[in-house]
Tab-separated table of C-alpha atoms and ligand atoms in Angstrom:
chain	number	residue	atom	x	y	z
A	1	MET	CA	58.898	52.969	18.235
A	2	ASN	CA	57.143	49.735	19.162
A	3	LEU	CA	59.153	47.001	20.877
A	4	LYS	CA	56.162	45.206	22.421
A	5	GLY	CA	56.564	41.437	22.480
A	6	ARG	CA	60.293	41.592	21.596
A	7	SER	CA	62.893	39.657	23.567
A	8	PHE	CA	66.116	41.409	24.591
A	9	LEU	CA	68.817	38.793	24.031
A	10	LYS	CA	71.729	40.659	22.420
A	11	LEU	CA	72.262	44.091	20.882
A	12	LEU	CA	73.037	42.592	17.463
A	13	ASP	CA	69.244	42.042	17.210
A	14	PHE	CA	68.485	45.778	17.614
A	15	THR	CA	68.931	48.804	15.354
A	16	PRO	CA	70.835	51.869	16.584
A	17	GLU	CA	67.502	53.736	16.755
A	18	GLU	CA	65.959	51.032	18.943
A	19	ILE	CA	68.967	51.027	21.287
A	20	LEU	CA	68.902	54.825	21.613
A	21	TYR	CA	65.132	54.730	22.166
A	22	LEU	CA	65.652	52.399	25.171
A	23	VAL	CA	68.397	54.662	26.554
A	24	ASP	CA	66.162	57.739	26.210
A	25	LEU	CA	63.225	55.906	27.797
A	26	ALA	CA	65.500	54.959	30.713
A	27	ALA	CA	66.499	58.614	31.160
A	28	GLU	CA	62.810	59.556	31.217
A	29	LEU	CA	61.991	56.860	33.789
A	30	LYS	CA	64.996	57.916	35.873
A	31	ASP	CA	63.794	61.512	35.861
A	32	LYS	CA	60.312	60.416	36.949
A	33	LYS	CA	61.746	58.307	39.778
A	34	LYS	CA	63.875	61.213	41.026
A	35	LYS	CA	60.803	63.458	41.031
A	36	GLY	CA	58.773	60.866	42.927
A	37	ILE	CA	56.373	60.312	40.026
A	38	LEU	CA	55.031	56.771	40.326
A	39	THR	CA	54.928	54.494	37.268
A	40	GLN	CA	53.057	51.548	38.791
A	41	ASP	CA	50.204	51.904	36.310
A	42	MET	CA	52.459	51.024	33.368
A	43	HIS	CA	52.295	47.255	33.928
A	44	ARG	CA	50.188	46.803	37.031
A	45	GLY	CA	49.080	43.236	37.717
A	46	LYS	CA	51.736	41.533	35.573
A	47	ASN	CA	54.393	39.108	36.851
A	48	VAL	CA	57.944	38.323	35.754
A	49	ALA	CA	60.199	35.334	36.487
A	50	LEU	CA	63.872	35.992	37.253
A	51	ILE	CA	66.109	32.985	36.566
A	52	PHE	CA	69.640	33.261	37.935
A	53	GLU	CA	71.931	30.306	37.250
A	54	LYS	CA	74.845	32.561	38.297
A	55	THR	CA	74.923	34.936	41.267
A	56	SER	CA	74.148	38.660	41.062
A	57	THR	CA	73.764	41.842	43.075
A	58	ARG	CA	73.049	44.612	40.534
A	59	THR	CA	71.094	42.722	37.900
A	60	ARG	CA	68.811	40.935	40.328
A	61	CYS	CA	68.105	44.039	42.406
A	62	SER	CA	67.552	46.084	39.242
A	63	PHE	CA	64.966	43.651	37.891
A	64	GLU	CA	63.187	43.408	41.251
A	65	VAL	CA	63.053	47.156	41.944
A	66	ALA	CA	62.201	48.006	38.322
A	67	ALA	CA	59.420	45.412	38.211
A	68	HIS	CA	57.972	46.773	41.446
A	69	ASP	CA	58.172	50.337	40.123
A	70	LEU	CA	56.212	49.200	37.039
A	71	GLY	CA	53.513	47.606	39.185
A	72	MET	CA	54.632	44.003	38.667
A	73	GLY	CA	55.277	40.997	40.887
A	74	THR	CA	58.492	38.939	40.683
A	75	THR	CA	59.618	35.371	41.376
A	76	TYR	CA	63.360	34.853	41.893
A	77	LEU	CA	64.749	31.434	40.950
A	78	ASP	CA	68.249	31.089	42.423
A	79	PRO	CA	71.146	29.040	41.027
A	80	SER	CA	70.073	25.962	43.001
A	81	GLY	CA	66.358	26.511	43.521
A	82	SER	CA	64.794	25.253	40.301
A	83	GLN	CA	64.681	22.192	38.046
A	84	ILE	CA	66.107	24.091	35.076
A	85	GLY	CA	68.563	22.091	33.020
A	86	LYS	CA	68.896	19.417	35.719
A	87	LYS	CA	65.491	17.726	35.724
A	88	GLU	CA	63.718	19.835	33.108
A	89	SER	CA	64.832	21.007	29.692
A	90	ILE	CA	65.002	24.674	28.721
A	91	ALA	CA	62.201	24.198	26.182
A	92	ASP	CA	59.887	22.679	28.813
A	93	THR	CA	60.808	25.309	31.416
A	94	ALA	CA	60.113	28.048	28.869
A	95	ARG	CA	56.626	26.726	28.130
A	96	VAL	CA	55.783	26.371	31.829
A	97	LEU	CA	57.021	29.829	32.852
A	98	GLY	CA	55.613	31.391	29.688
A	99	SER	CA	52.152	30.249	30.731
A	100	MET	CA	52.383	31.919	34.160
A	101	TYR	CA	54.492	35.040	33.613
A	102	GLU	CA	54.366	37.984	31.224
A	103	GLY	CA	58.169	38.061	30.914
A	104	ILE	CA	61.266	36.048	31.872
A	105	GLU	CA	64.794	37.202	32.771
A	106	TYR	CA	67.611	34.683	32.375
A	107	ARG	CA	71.215	34.866	33.652
A	108	GLY	CA	73.381	31.853	32.981
A	109	PHE	CA	75.847	30.161	30.722
A	110	GLU	CA	75.720	29.799	26.915
A	111	GLN	CA	73.898	32.388	24.808
A	112	GLU	CA	72.139	29.493	23.066
A	113	ILE	CA	70.231	28.750	26.317
A	114	VAL	CA	68.632	32.193	26.493
A	115	GLU	CA	67.910	32.068	22.750
A	116	GLU	CA	66.154	28.711	23.182
A	117	LEU	CA	64.209	30.012	26.169
A	118	ALA	CA	62.943	32.860	23.991
A	119	ARG	CA	61.996	30.518	21.139
A	120	TYR	CA	59.695	28.488	23.390
A	121	ALA	CA	58.435	30.933	26.037
A	122	GLY	CA	55.870	32.860	23.991
A	123	VAL	CA	56.614	35.929	26.156
A	124	PRO	CA	59.546	38.378	26.092
A	125	VAL	CA	62.821	36.973	27.461
A	126	TRP	CA	65.571	39.317	28.717
A	127	ASN	CA	69.244	38.350	28.865
A	128	GLY	CA	70.623	39.183	32.308
A	129	LEU	CA	74.148	37.966	31.285
A	130	THR	CA	75.450	34.952	29.418
A	131	ASN	CA	79.025	33.875	28.715
A	132	GLU	CA	78.853	35.716	25.393
A	133	PHE	CA	76.808	38.877	26.058
A	134	HIS	CA	75.580	41.267	28.761
A	135	PRO	CA	73.162	43.535	26.856
A	136	THR	CA	71.308	45.205	29.757
A	137	GLN	CA	74.693	46.336	31.093
A	138	MET	CA	75.309	48.066	27.736
A	139	LEU	CA	72.205	50.231	28.026
A	140	ALA	CA	73.313	51.363	31.492
A	141	ASP	CA	76.800	52.106	30.198
A	142	ILE	CA	75.526	54.162	27.267
A	143	LEU	CA	73.130	56.112	29.494
A	144	THR	CA	76.029	56.831	31.877
A	145	ILE	CA	78.315	57.938	29.031
A	146	LYS	CA	75.570	60.210	27.692
A	147	GLU	CA	75.013	61.762	31.127
A	148	LYS	CA	78.712	62.219	31.850
A	149	ILE	CA	80.257	63.010	28.463
A	150	GLY	CA	77.186	64.526	26.815
A	151	ARG	CA	77.423	62.569	23.561
A	152	ILE	CA	77.637	58.975	22.334
A	153	LYS	CA	78.656	59.030	18.656
A	154	GLY	CA	82.393	59.438	18.239
A	155	VAL	CA	83.204	58.589	21.860
A	156	LYS	CA	86.454	56.630	22.173
A	157	LEU	CA	86.140	53.658	24.543
A	158	THR	CA	89.080	51.429	25.418
A	159	TYR	CA	88.434	48.069	27.053
A	160	MET	CA	91.337	46.441	28.910
A	161	GLY	CA	91.542	42.840	30.146
A	162	ASP	CA	89.595	39.774	29.020
A	163	ALA	CA	88.007	41.178	25.850
A	164	ARG	CA	86.789	37.860	24.439
A	165	TYR	CA	84.046	37.313	27.051
A	166	ASN	CA	80.605	38.861	27.694
A	167	MET	CA	81.766	42.397	28.499
A	168	GLY	CA	84.373	42.797	25.744
A	169	ASN	CA	81.993	41.319	23.158
A	170	SER	CA	79.052	43.459	24.212
A	171	LEU	CA	80.996	46.710	24.363
A	172	MET	CA	82.412	46.070	20.896
A	173	VAL	CA	78.876	45.486	19.563
A	174	VAL	CA	77.322	48.548	21.203
A	175	CYS	CA	80.194	50.798	20.073
A	176	ALA	CA	79.823	49.532	16.496
A	177	LYS	CA	76.046	50.036	16.579
A	178	LEU	CA	76.271	53.583	17.911
A	179	GLY	CA	79.194	54.915	15.852
A	180	MET	CA	81.712	54.878	18.696
A	181	HIS	CA	85.419	54.023	18.564
A	182	PHE	CA	86.103	50.724	20.322
A	183	THR	CA	89.581	49.545	21.227
A	184	ALA	CA	90.337	46.182	22.826
A	185	CYS	CA	93.659	46.761	24.568
A	186	THR	CA	94.947	43.416	25.780
A	187	THR	CA	97.190	40.543	24.859
A	188	ARG	CA	96.246	38.870	21.545
A	189	LYS	CA	94.886	35.739	23.229
A	190	TYR	CA	92.128	37.843	24.833
A	191	PHE	CA	90.994	39.698	21.685
A	192	PRO	CA	87.296	39.195	20.854
A	193	GLY	CA	86.552	36.289	18.476
A	194	GLU	CA	87.292	36.855	14.790
A	195	ALA	CA	83.740	36.289	13.514
A	196	LEU	CA	82.253	38.847	15.911
A	197	VAL	CA	85.027	41.343	15.118
A	198	LYS	CA	84.209	41.012	11.387
A	199	GLU	CA	80.489	41.460	12.042
A	200	CYS	CA	81.143	44.552	14.164
A	201	GLU	CA	83.526	46.040	11.593
A	202	LYS	CA	80.756	45.749	9.006
A	203	ILE	CA	78.272	47.485	11.317
A	204	ALA	CA	80.815	50.175	12.225
A	205	GLN	CA	81.368	50.988	8.553
A	206	GLU	CA	77.742	52.081	8.343
A	207	THR	CA	77.656	54.013	11.625
A	208	GLY	CA	81.024	55.765	11.464
A	209	GLY	CA	82.464	53.710	14.317
A	210	THR	CA	85.801	51.889	14.371
A	211	ILE	CA	87.148	48.676	15.887
A	212	THR	CA	90.797	48.508	16.961
A	213	LEU	CA	92.610	45.569	18.543
A	214	THR	CA	95.982	46.320	20.087
A	215	GLU	CA	98.480	44.893	22.551
A	216	ASP	CA	100.096	48.323	23.040
A	217	VAL	CA	98.882	49.991	26.259
A	218	THR	CA	100.186	53.471	25.420
A	219	ALA	CA	98.715	53.539	21.908
A	220	GLY	CA	95.500	51.780	22.939
A	221	THR	CA	94.614	54.153	25.762
A	222	LYS	CA	95.934	57.434	24.313
A	223	GLY	CA	93.192	60.046	24.174
A	224	ALA	CA	90.419	57.656	25.231
A	225	ASP	CA	87.226	59.176	26.628
A	226	VAL	CA	86.382	55.999	28.548
A	227	ILE	CA	88.710	53.412	30.057
A	228	TYR	CA	86.737	50.259	30.832
A	229	THR	CA	87.706	47.003	32.503
A	230	ASP	CA	86.125	43.926	34.104
A	231	VAL	CA	87.232	41.019	36.285
A	232	TRP	CA	89.989	38.825	34.874
A	233	VAL	CA	88.137	35.601	35.709
A	234	SER	CA	84.404	35.506	35.035
A	235	MET	CA	81.635	33.595	36.781
A	236	GLY	CA	81.583	29.942	35.793
A	237	GLU	CA	85.303	29.820	34.921
A	238	PRO	CA	87.515	27.428	36.923
A	239	ASP	CA	89.740	28.779	39.735
A	240	ALA	CA	92.665	27.111	37.981
A	241	VAL	CA	92.833	29.937	35.413
A	242	TRP	CA	93.639	32.680	37.973
A	243	GLU	CA	97.377	32.143	37.771
A	244	GLU	CA	97.671	32.556	33.997
A	245	ARG	CA	95.159	35.427	33.929
A	246	ILE	CA	97.161	37.366	36.535
A	247	LYS	CA	100.334	36.763	34.563
A	248	GLU	CA	98.870	37.603	31.169
A	249	LEU	CA	96.530	40.462	32.090
A	250	SER	CA	98.559	42.339	34.739
A	251	PRO	CA	100.177	44.528	32.039
A	252	TYR	CA	96.620	45.665	31.206
A	253	GLN	CA	95.647	46.721	34.716
A	254	VAL	CA	93.918	50.125	34.830
A	255	ASN	CA	96.212	52.292	36.973
A	256	SER	CA	96.986	56.003	37.248
A	257	LYS	CA	99.531	55.794	34.405
A	258	VAL	CA	96.815	54.495	32.081
A	259	MET	CA	94.373	57.208	33.172
A	260	GLU	CA	96.982	59.942	32.740
A	261	ASN	CA	97.781	58.694	29.260
A	262	ALA	CA	94.070	58.626	28.380
A	263	GLY	CA	93.671	62.312	29.096
A	264	GLU	CA	92.331	64.764	31.621
A	265	GLN	CA	88.658	64.275	30.831
A	266	ALA	CA	88.793	60.457	30.669
A	267	VAL	CA	86.368	58.508	32.859
A	268	PHE	CA	86.800	55.061	34.360
A	269	MET	CA	84.012	52.476	34.024
A	270	HIS	CA	83.547	48.906	35.285
A	271	CYS	CA	80.432	46.740	35.264
A	272	LEU	CA	81.280	45.616	38.835
A	273	PRO	CA	81.940	43.726	41.030
A	274	ALA	CA	85.620	44.807	40.989
A	275	PHE	CA	88.775	43.563	42.687
A	276	HIS	CA	90.490	46.793	43.725
A	277	ASP	CA	91.357	46.094	47.371
A	278	LEU	CA	91.468	43.360	50.006
A	279	LYS	CA	87.929	43.821	51.287
A	280	THR	CA	86.625	40.685	49.572
A	281	LYS	CA	87.144	36.998	50.348
A	282	VAL	CA	88.394	36.267	46.818
A	283	GLY	CA	90.646	39.340	46.900
A	284	ARG	CA	92.281	38.092	50.109
A	285	GLU	CA	92.655	34.542	48.760
A	286	ILE	CA	94.382	35.883	45.642
A	287	GLU	CA	96.704	38.004	47.774
A	288	ALA	CA	97.650	35.004	49.912
A	289	LYS	CA	98.363	32.925	46.818
A	290	PHE	CA	99.874	35.403	44.360
A	291	GLY	CA	100.923	38.383	46.500
A	292	ILE	CA	98.843	41.056	44.718
A	293	SER	CA	96.353	43.317	46.495
A	294	GLU	CA	94.677	44.863	43.421
A	295	MET	CA	93.784	43.262	40.151
A	296	GLU	CA	92.069	44.720	37.053
A	297	VAL	CA	91.990	48.243	38.540
A	298	THR	CA	94.003	49.935	41.279
A	299	ASP	CA	92.173	51.227	44.337
A	300	GLN	CA	93.478	54.696	43.509
A	301	VAL	CA	91.719	54.779	40.123
A	302	PHE	CA	88.599	53.044	41.429
A	303	GLU	CA	88.181	55.677	44.154
A	304	SER	CA	89.256	58.640	41.985
A	305	SER	CA	86.972	61.382	40.714
A	306	ALA	CA	87.330	59.905	37.194
A	307	SER	CA	85.533	56.771	38.361
A	308	ILE	CA	81.816	56.736	37.496
A	309	VAL	CA	81.154	53.124	38.471
A	310	PHE	CA	78.400	53.812	41.011
A	311	GLN	CA	76.452	56.100	38.673
A	312	GLU	CA	76.836	53.285	36.128
A	313	ALA	CA	75.522	50.736	38.652
A	314	GLU	CA	72.488	52.871	39.497
A	315	ASN	CA	71.700	53.153	35.809
A	316	ARG	CA	71.324	49.367	35.599
A	317	MET	CA	67.964	49.762	37.311
A	318	HIS	CA	66.640	52.580	35.134
A	319	THR	CA	67.689	50.871	31.897
A	320	ILE	CA	66.338	47.459	32.899
A	321	LYS	CA	63.077	49.218	33.738
A	322	ALA	CA	63.063	50.698	30.225
A	323	VAL	CA	63.580	47.258	28.655
A	324	MET	CA	60.648	45.764	30.577
A	325	ALA	CA	58.437	48.820	30.099
A	326	ALA	CA	59.015	48.793	26.328
A	327	THR	CA	58.800	45.075	25.582
A	328	LEU	CA	55.772	44.124	27.711
B	1	LIG	N1	77.303	44.193	36.570
B	1	LIG	C1	76.552	43.153	36.957
B	1	LIG	O1	75.917	42.462	36.153
B	1	LIG	O2	76.531	42.935	38.302
B	1	LIG	P1	75.888	41.700	39.063
B	1	LIG	O3	76.698	40.482	38.704
B	1	LIG	O4	75.961	42.059	40.511
B	1	LIG	O5	74.463	41.538	38.591
B	2	LIG	N1	82.599	39.092	33.005
B	2	LIG	C1	81.892	39.101	34.274
B	2	LIG	C2	80.816	40.131	34.271
B	2	LIG	C3	80.079	40.292	35.574
B	2	LIG	C4	78.999	41.326	35.529
B	2	LIG	C5	81.328	37.718	34.533
B	2	LIG	O1	80.777	37.113	33.620
B	2	LIG	O2	81.469	37.235	35.656
């Protein structure tokens, strides 16, 4: 398998074999890290630029630690600290950074921006989240599912909440690619876009996967191996949408009834950050305004033994390391 020079923009660009290769490489790198085996010789002396037009904890830290572990230097460009898009076009930025760095990570808004960056950079570009896709998160999720459930093909994953944004889209794609059974369980308005659903159905036909869209919580979560959710309002969306999201998505909150219906072995996953208590500023503001103390997942489920969210978060680092190790 040779992925050298490839950008990592969305999983639709990769074959199932390539995706599984990256997951296996991540497992290998994770094992080395746990044993204290250093990997600094893999890319010693190289440098990568990390562009974040939206905030981040996991993705930024994963890229920085992984780059260091591979022997590389990093430059972090924060949401306000560069000229990108304000005084300098994406194409010009790409050519400048591409001349100084061996690779570029981009987190921001439209998918088209990261695609354009990759067209002009001349070095691999990695998507650290756009409105449409979050592909590095998918590798971490698949590695976590493999570790916890012991298989990938045939696994039944139900996504609840806003399924038409980066997380819903990406999970539908990765499930289709890897022969898994994906269910978007939410109100019709939040189903993934029709064109992407069609594309994924076509892929799933070849891999043995299935795509289901349902508004019925009982049917949609019955027998699921994985119950997955994400915030109801994503980064970059206006505060004004909170009220309708709470109203429309509350029936799709992951609570103990959902987990019980899913089955004894079911695990709970979330890309994080999550609103499951009042220990955040936004959580407290929402409580003051709308009177709810938990949103997409109850604190009980989040803190339960079925919840594998912190293992999932750790795996962000190992999988991002695999992406850089393989494409540089
Ligand atoms: N899951 C995820 O991408 O987290 P951050 O926003 O903290 O990077
Ligand atoms: N849908 C969320 C994912 C965060 C990792 C967002 O875009 O804010």
